[in-house]
Amino acid sequence: MNKTELRKNINKSVYQFVESLGYTMSDDNDGSYVTFTKIGSNWKDSIDYMRSSQYVIADKNCSDEIKVDLKIIEDQIDVIKNFWNKQFELSKN
């Protein structure tokens, strides 16, 4: 596995996790980030995921539900990154 594959695996795992929380994903088509939203929510209650640096952000005025989900997603991103980084290290040996 090379670094590009590592990043793709991390991103794919994050997408799958966030979708399991009931979010849909929309792509900005420039490759920098994707937006996660729940059906019926407004732009203020969306979460942006930065693909290259692998972190999430939300509007400071988002709902409490989004703030809770944001923390859950941040924690899971750490778990996902740790898992794939270990796989990457193992593949180099």
Backbone as a printed PyTorch tensor [residue, N CA C, xyz], in Angstrom:
tensor([[[  0.8460,  -1.1670,   0.0000],
         [  0.0000,   0.0000,   0.0000],
         [  0.9000,   1.2410,   0.0000]],

        [[  0.5730,   2.2030,  -0.8710],
         [  1.3170,   3.4600,  -0.8700],
         [  0.4960,   4.5370,  -0.1530]],

        [[  1.0430,   5.7420,  -0.0670],
         [  0.3730,   6.8020,   0.6970],
         [ -0.9520,   7.2350,   0.0670]],

        [[ -1.0370,   7.2000,  -1.2440],
         [ -2.2990,   7.5380,  -1.9130],
         [ -3.3710,   6.5170,  -1.5600]],

        [[ -3.0050,   5.2500,  -1.5850],
         [ -3.9590,   4.1990,  -1.2130],
         [ -4.3580,   4.3160,   0.2530]],

        [[ -3.4150,   4.6600,   1.1010],
         [ -3.6960,   4.8610,   2.5220],
         [ -4.7480,   5.9450,   2.6930]],

        [[ -4.5500,   7.0810,   2.0500],
         [ -5.4950,   8.2000,   2.1600],
         [ -6.8710,   7.8060,   1.6230]],

        [[ -6.9050,   7.0960,   0.5060],
         [ -8.1820,   6.6550,  -0.0680],
         [ -8.9060,   5.6930,   0.8710]],

        [[ -8.1610,   4.7820,   1.4970],
         [ -8.7760,   3.8360,   2.4330],
         [ -9.3520,   4.5560,   3.6550]],

        [[ -8.6220,   5.5260,   4.1600],
         [ -9.1140,   6.3000,   5.3060],
         [-10.3850,   7.0430,   4.9140]],

        [[-10.3530,   7.7370,   3.7890],
         [-11.5210,   8.4980,   3.3560],
         [-12.7340,   7.6040,   3.1410]],

        [[-12.5410,   6.4750,   2.4820],
         [-13.6490,   5.5590,   2.2320],
         [-14.2450,   5.0610,   3.5510]],

        [[-13.4040,   4.7540,   4.5080],
         [-13.8890,   4.2930,   5.8150],
         [-14.6650,   5.3970,   6.5400]],

        [[-14.1930,   6.6260,   6.4310],
         [-14.9100,   7.7560,   7.0470],
         [-16.2780,   7.9160,   6.3810]],

        [[-16.3380,   7.8680,   5.0560],
         [-17.6110,   8.0000,   4.3460],
         [-18.6020,   6.9330,   4.8160]],

        [[-18.1360,   5.7050,   4.9020],
         [-19.0160,   4.6120,   5.3120],
         [-19.5300,   4.8240,   6.7310]],

        [[-18.6670,   5.2660,   7.6300],
         [-19.0850,   5.5000,   9.0050],
         [-20.1230,   6.6110,   9.0800]],

        [[-19.8560,   7.7260,   8.4140],
         [-20.7730,   8.8630,   8.4780],
         [-22.1240,   8.5070,   7.8450]],

        [[-22.1060,   7.7700,   6.7590],
         [-23.3620,   7.3330,   6.1520],
         [-24.1400,   6.4170,   7.0930]],

        [[-23.4380,   5.6360,   7.9120],
         [-24.1290,   4.7610,   8.8760],
         [-24.8390,   5.5650,   9.9650]],

        [[-24.4550,   6.8370,  10.1300],
         [-25.1240,   7.7240,  11.0940],
         [-26.3480,   8.4040,  10.4860]],

        [[-26.6320,   8.1280,   9.2070],
         [-27.8110,   8.6890,   8.5540],
         [-27.5460,   9.9140,   7.6970]],

        [[-26.2990,  10.1870,   7.4170],
         [-25.9430,  11.3350,   6.5840],
         [-25.8200,  10.9130,   5.1280]],

        [[-26.1170,  11.8610,   4.2470],
         [-25.8290,  11.6800,   2.8330],
         [-24.5900,  12.5000,   2.5230]],

        [[-23.9390,  12.1560,   1.4440],
         [-22.6770,  12.7940,   1.1060],
         [-22.8250,  13.5080,  -0.2300]],

        [[-22.3580,  14.7540,  -0.2900],
         [-22.3000,  15.4590,  -1.5730],
         [-20.8730,  15.9420,  -1.7880]],

        [[-20.4580,  15.8470,  -3.0260],
         [-19.0840,  16.1610,  -3.4070],
         [-19.0510,  17.5450,  -4.0350]],

        [[-18.0730,  18.3460,  -3.6640],
         [-17.9310,  19.6900,  -4.2390],
         [-17.2610,  19.6580,  -5.6100]],

        [[-16.8240,  18.4800,  -6.0150],
         [-16.2010,  18.2380,  -7.3190],
         [-14.8520,  18.9180,  -7.5250]],

        [[-14.2830,  19.5030,  -6.4890],
         [-12.9320,  20.0300,  -6.6750],
         [-11.9060,  19.1800,  -5.9380]],

        [[-12.3740,  18.1400,  -5.2610],
         [-11.4730,  17.2010,  -4.6190],
         [-11.0250,  17.5800,  -3.2300]],

        [[-11.3920,  18.7670,  -2.7540],
         [-10.8820,  19.1950,  -1.4530],
         [-11.7380,  18.7360,  -0.2800]],

        [[-13.0520,  18.7350,  -0.4340],
         [-13.9060,  18.3260,   0.6730],
         [-15.2250,  17.7440,   0.1850]],

        [[-15.9020,  17.0550,   1.0730],
         [-17.2620,  16.5800,   0.8400],
         [-18.1290,  17.1060,   1.9790]],

        [[-19.4150,  17.2090,   1.7190],
         [-20.3520,  17.7120,   2.7100],
         [-21.3130,  16.6000,   3.0980]],

        [[-21.4930,  16.4350,   4.4090],
         [-22.4260,  15.4540,   4.9440],
         [-23.6550,  16.1950,   5.4770]],

        [[-24.8420,  15.7510,   5.0580],
         [-26.0830,  16.3390,   5.5490],
         [-27.0990,  15.2390,   5.8100]],

        [[-28.0450,  15.5530,   6.6800],
         [-29.1760,  14.6610,   6.8950],
         [-30.3400,  15.2050,   6.0780]],

        [[-31.1830,  14.3190,   5.6110],
         [-32.3190,  14.7290,   4.7920],
         [-33.1880,  15.7090,   5.5770]],

        [[-33.5330,  16.8070,   4.9250],
         [-34.3810,  17.8150,   5.5370],
         [-33.6470,  18.8610,   6.3470]],

        [[-32.3340,  18.7390,   6.4610],
         [-31.5890,  19.7370,   7.2400],
         [-31.1370,  20.8770,   6.3200]],

        [[-30.8170,  21.9950,   6.9140],
         [-30.3760,  23.1430,   6.1180],
         [-28.8510,  23.1830,   6.0800]],

        [[-28.3150,  24.1420,   5.3300],
         [-26.8570,  24.2400,   5.1470],
         [-26.1310,  24.4230,   6.4610]],

        [[-26.7750,  25.0860,   7.4200],
         [-26.1480,  25.3530,   8.7160],
         [-25.9070,  24.0540,   9.4870]],

        [[-26.7160,  23.0460,   9.2000],
         [-26.5930,  21.7640,   9.8860],
         [-25.9150,  20.7160,   9.0140]],

        [[-24.8620,  21.1380,   8.3420],
         [-24.0700,  20.1960,   7.5510],
         [-22.6730,  20.1150,   8.1550]],

        [[-21.9850,  19.0590,   7.7710],
         [-20.6190,  18.8240,   8.2470],
         [-19.7250,  18.6830,   7.0210]],

        [[-18.6560,  19.4380,   6.9840],
         [-17.6890,  19.3410,   5.8850],
         [-16.5060,  18.4980,   6.3190]],

        [[-16.0980,  17.6030,   5.4340],
         [-14.9480,  16.7300,   5.6710],
         [-13.8490,  17.0970,   4.6910]],

        [[-12.7150,  17.4830,   5.2170],
         [-11.5630,  17.8370,   4.3950],
         [-10.7900,  16.5570,   4.0550]],

        [[-10.7680,  16.2290,   2.7890],
         [-10.1920,  14.9580,   2.3420],
         [ -8.6950,  14.8290,   2.5940]],

        [[ -7.9460,  15.8630,   2.2810],
         [ -6.4930,  15.7170,   2.3660],
         [ -5.9930,  15.7160,   3.8020]],

        [[ -6.5650,  16.5550,   4.6390],
         [ -6.1120,  16.6190,   6.0340],
         [ -6.9840,  15.7870,   6.9640]],

        [[ -8.0680,  15.2710,   6.4560],
         [ -8.9350,  14.3130,   7.1520],
         [ -9.4400,  14.8230,   8.5000]],

        [[-10.1730,  15.9230,   8.4320],
         [-10.8480,  16.4440,   9.6190],
         [-12.2100,  16.9900,   9.2170]],

        [[-13.0710,  17.1920,  10.1980],
         [-14.4200,  17.6880,   9.9530],
         [-14.6240,  19.0450,  10.6150]],

        [[-15.4820,  19.8390,   9.9990],
         [-15.8650,  21.1350,  10.5590],
         [-17.3510,  21.3390,  10.3330]],

        [[-17.9390,  22.1810,  11.1620],
         [-19.3450,  22.5480,  11.0080],
         [-19.4980,  24.0190,  11.3630]],

        [[-20.5980,  24.5980,  10.9350],
         [-20.8970,  25.9850,  11.2420],
         [-21.0170,  26.1690,  12.7550]],

        [[-20.5170,  27.2610,  13.2590],
         [-20.5460,  27.4850,  14.7120],
         [-21.9700,  27.6110,  15.2410]],

        [[-22.9280,  27.8890,  14.3700],
         [-24.3290,  28.0150,  14.7890],
         [-25.1520,  26.7690,  14.4770]],

        [[-24.4950,  25.6530,  14.2800],
         [-25.2150,  24.4160,  13.9690],
         [-25.9890,  23.9320,  15.2030]],

        [[-26.8860,  22.9910,  14.9680],
         [-27.7140,  22.4620,  16.0480],
         [-26.8840,  21.6280,  17.0240]],

        [[-27.4410,  21.4080,  18.1930],
         [-26.7650,  20.5790,  19.1950],
         [-26.5540,  19.1580,  18.6870]],

        [[-27.5150,  18.6480,  17.9150],
         [-27.3720,  17.2970,  17.3490],
         [-26.1420,  17.2090,  16.4590]],

        [[-25.9230,  18.2280,  15.6340],
         [-24.7670,  18.2370,  14.7370],
         [-23.4750,  18.3340,  15.5490]],

        [[-23.4860,  19.1290,  16.6090],
         [-22.3020,  19.2460,  17.4560],
         [-21.9330,  17.9010,  18.0800]],

        [[-22.9420,  17.1570,  18.5190],
         [-22.6980,  15.8290,  19.0920],
         [-22.1600,  14.8910,  18.0130]],

        [[-22.8110,  14.8890,  16.8470],
         [-22.3490,  14.0310,  15.7520],
         [-20.9380,  14.4080,  15.3090]],

        [[-20.6350,  15.6910,  15.2940],
         [-19.3020,  16.1410,  14.9100],
         [-18.2420,  15.5270,  15.8220]],

        [[-18.5010,  15.5230,  17.1090],
         [-17.5600,  14.9330,  18.0780],
         [-17.4350,  13.4200,  17.8610]],

        [[-18.5510,  12.7600,  17.6130],
         [-18.5320,  11.3150,  17.3520],
         [-17.6990,  11.0210,  16.1070]],

        [[-17.9050,  11.8150,  15.0700],
         [-17.1680,  11.6090,  13.8190],
         [-15.6840,  11.8980,  14.0160]],

        [[-15.3590,  12.9620,  14.7280],
         [-13.9460,  13.2680,  15.0050],
         [-13.2620,  12.1100,  15.7270]],

        [[-13.9360,  11.5690,  16.7280],
         [-13.3580,  10.4430,  17.4670],
         [-13.1750,   9.2270,  16.5670]],

        [[-14.1500,   8.9640,  15.7050],
         [-14.0620,   7.8060,  14.8170],
         [-12.9830,   8.0050,  13.7600]],

        [[-12.7900,   9.2230,  13.3000],
         [-11.7110,   9.4910,  12.3430],
         [-10.3700,   9.1070,  12.9600]],

        [[-10.1790,   9.4220,  14.2280],
         [ -8.9320,   9.0330,  14.9090],
         [ -8.7650,   7.5210,  14.9240]],

        [[ -9.8390,   6.8000,  15.2080],
         [ -9.8000,   5.3330,  15.2300],
         [ -9.4680,   4.8050,  13.8360]],

        [[-10.1400,   5.3370,  12.8330],
         [ -9.9230,   4.9050,  11.4530],
         [ -8.4830,   5.1800,  11.0150]],

        [[ -7.9910,   6.3720,  11.2990],
         [ -6.6210,   6.7130,  10.9120],
         [ -5.6080,   5.8080,  11.5960]],

        [[ -5.8070,   5.5280,  12.8660],
         [ -4.8980,   4.6220,  13.5770],
         [ -4.9010,   3.2380,  12.9480]],

        [[ -6.0820,   2.7290,  12.6350],
         [ -6.1860,   1.4020,  12.0170],
         [ -5.4370,   1.3640,  10.6900]],

        [[ -5.7300,   2.3160,   9.7920],
         [ -5.1140,   2.2890,   8.4690],
         [ -3.6280,   2.6110,   8.5090]],

        [[ -3.2110,   3.4530,   9.4260],
         [ -1.7750,   3.7240,   9.5510],
         [ -1.0160,   2.4810,   9.9970]],

        [[ -1.6270,   1.6790,  10.8680],
         [ -1.0010,   0.4090,  11.2640],
         [ -0.9240,  -0.5390,  10.0740]],

        [[ -1.9970,  -0.5780,   9.2550],
         [ -1.9820,  -1.4280,   8.0670],
         [ -0.8900,  -0.9670,   7.1000]],

        [[ -0.7380,   0.3270,   6.9830],
         [  0.2900,   0.8940,   6.1130],
         [  1.6790,   0.4830,   6.5760]],

        [[  1.9150,   0.5870,   7.8610],
         [  3.2280,   0.1930,   8.4270],
         [  3.4940,  -1.2970,   8.2090]],

        [[  2.4560,  -2.1110,   8.4010],
         [  2.6160,  -3.5630,   8.1980],
         [  2.9070,  -3.8850,   6.7350]],

        [[  2.3110,  -3.1440,   5.8260],
         [  2.5100,  -3.4270,   4.4090],
         [  3.9130,  -3.0730,   3.9300]],

        [[  4.6010,  -2.2050,   4.6670],
         [  5.9710,  -1.8290,   4.2940],
         [  6.9750,  -2.9000,   4.6920]],

        [[  6.6070,  -3.7770,   5.6070],
         [  7.5510,  -4.8180,   6.0880],
         [  7.5250,  -6.0480,   5.2200]]])
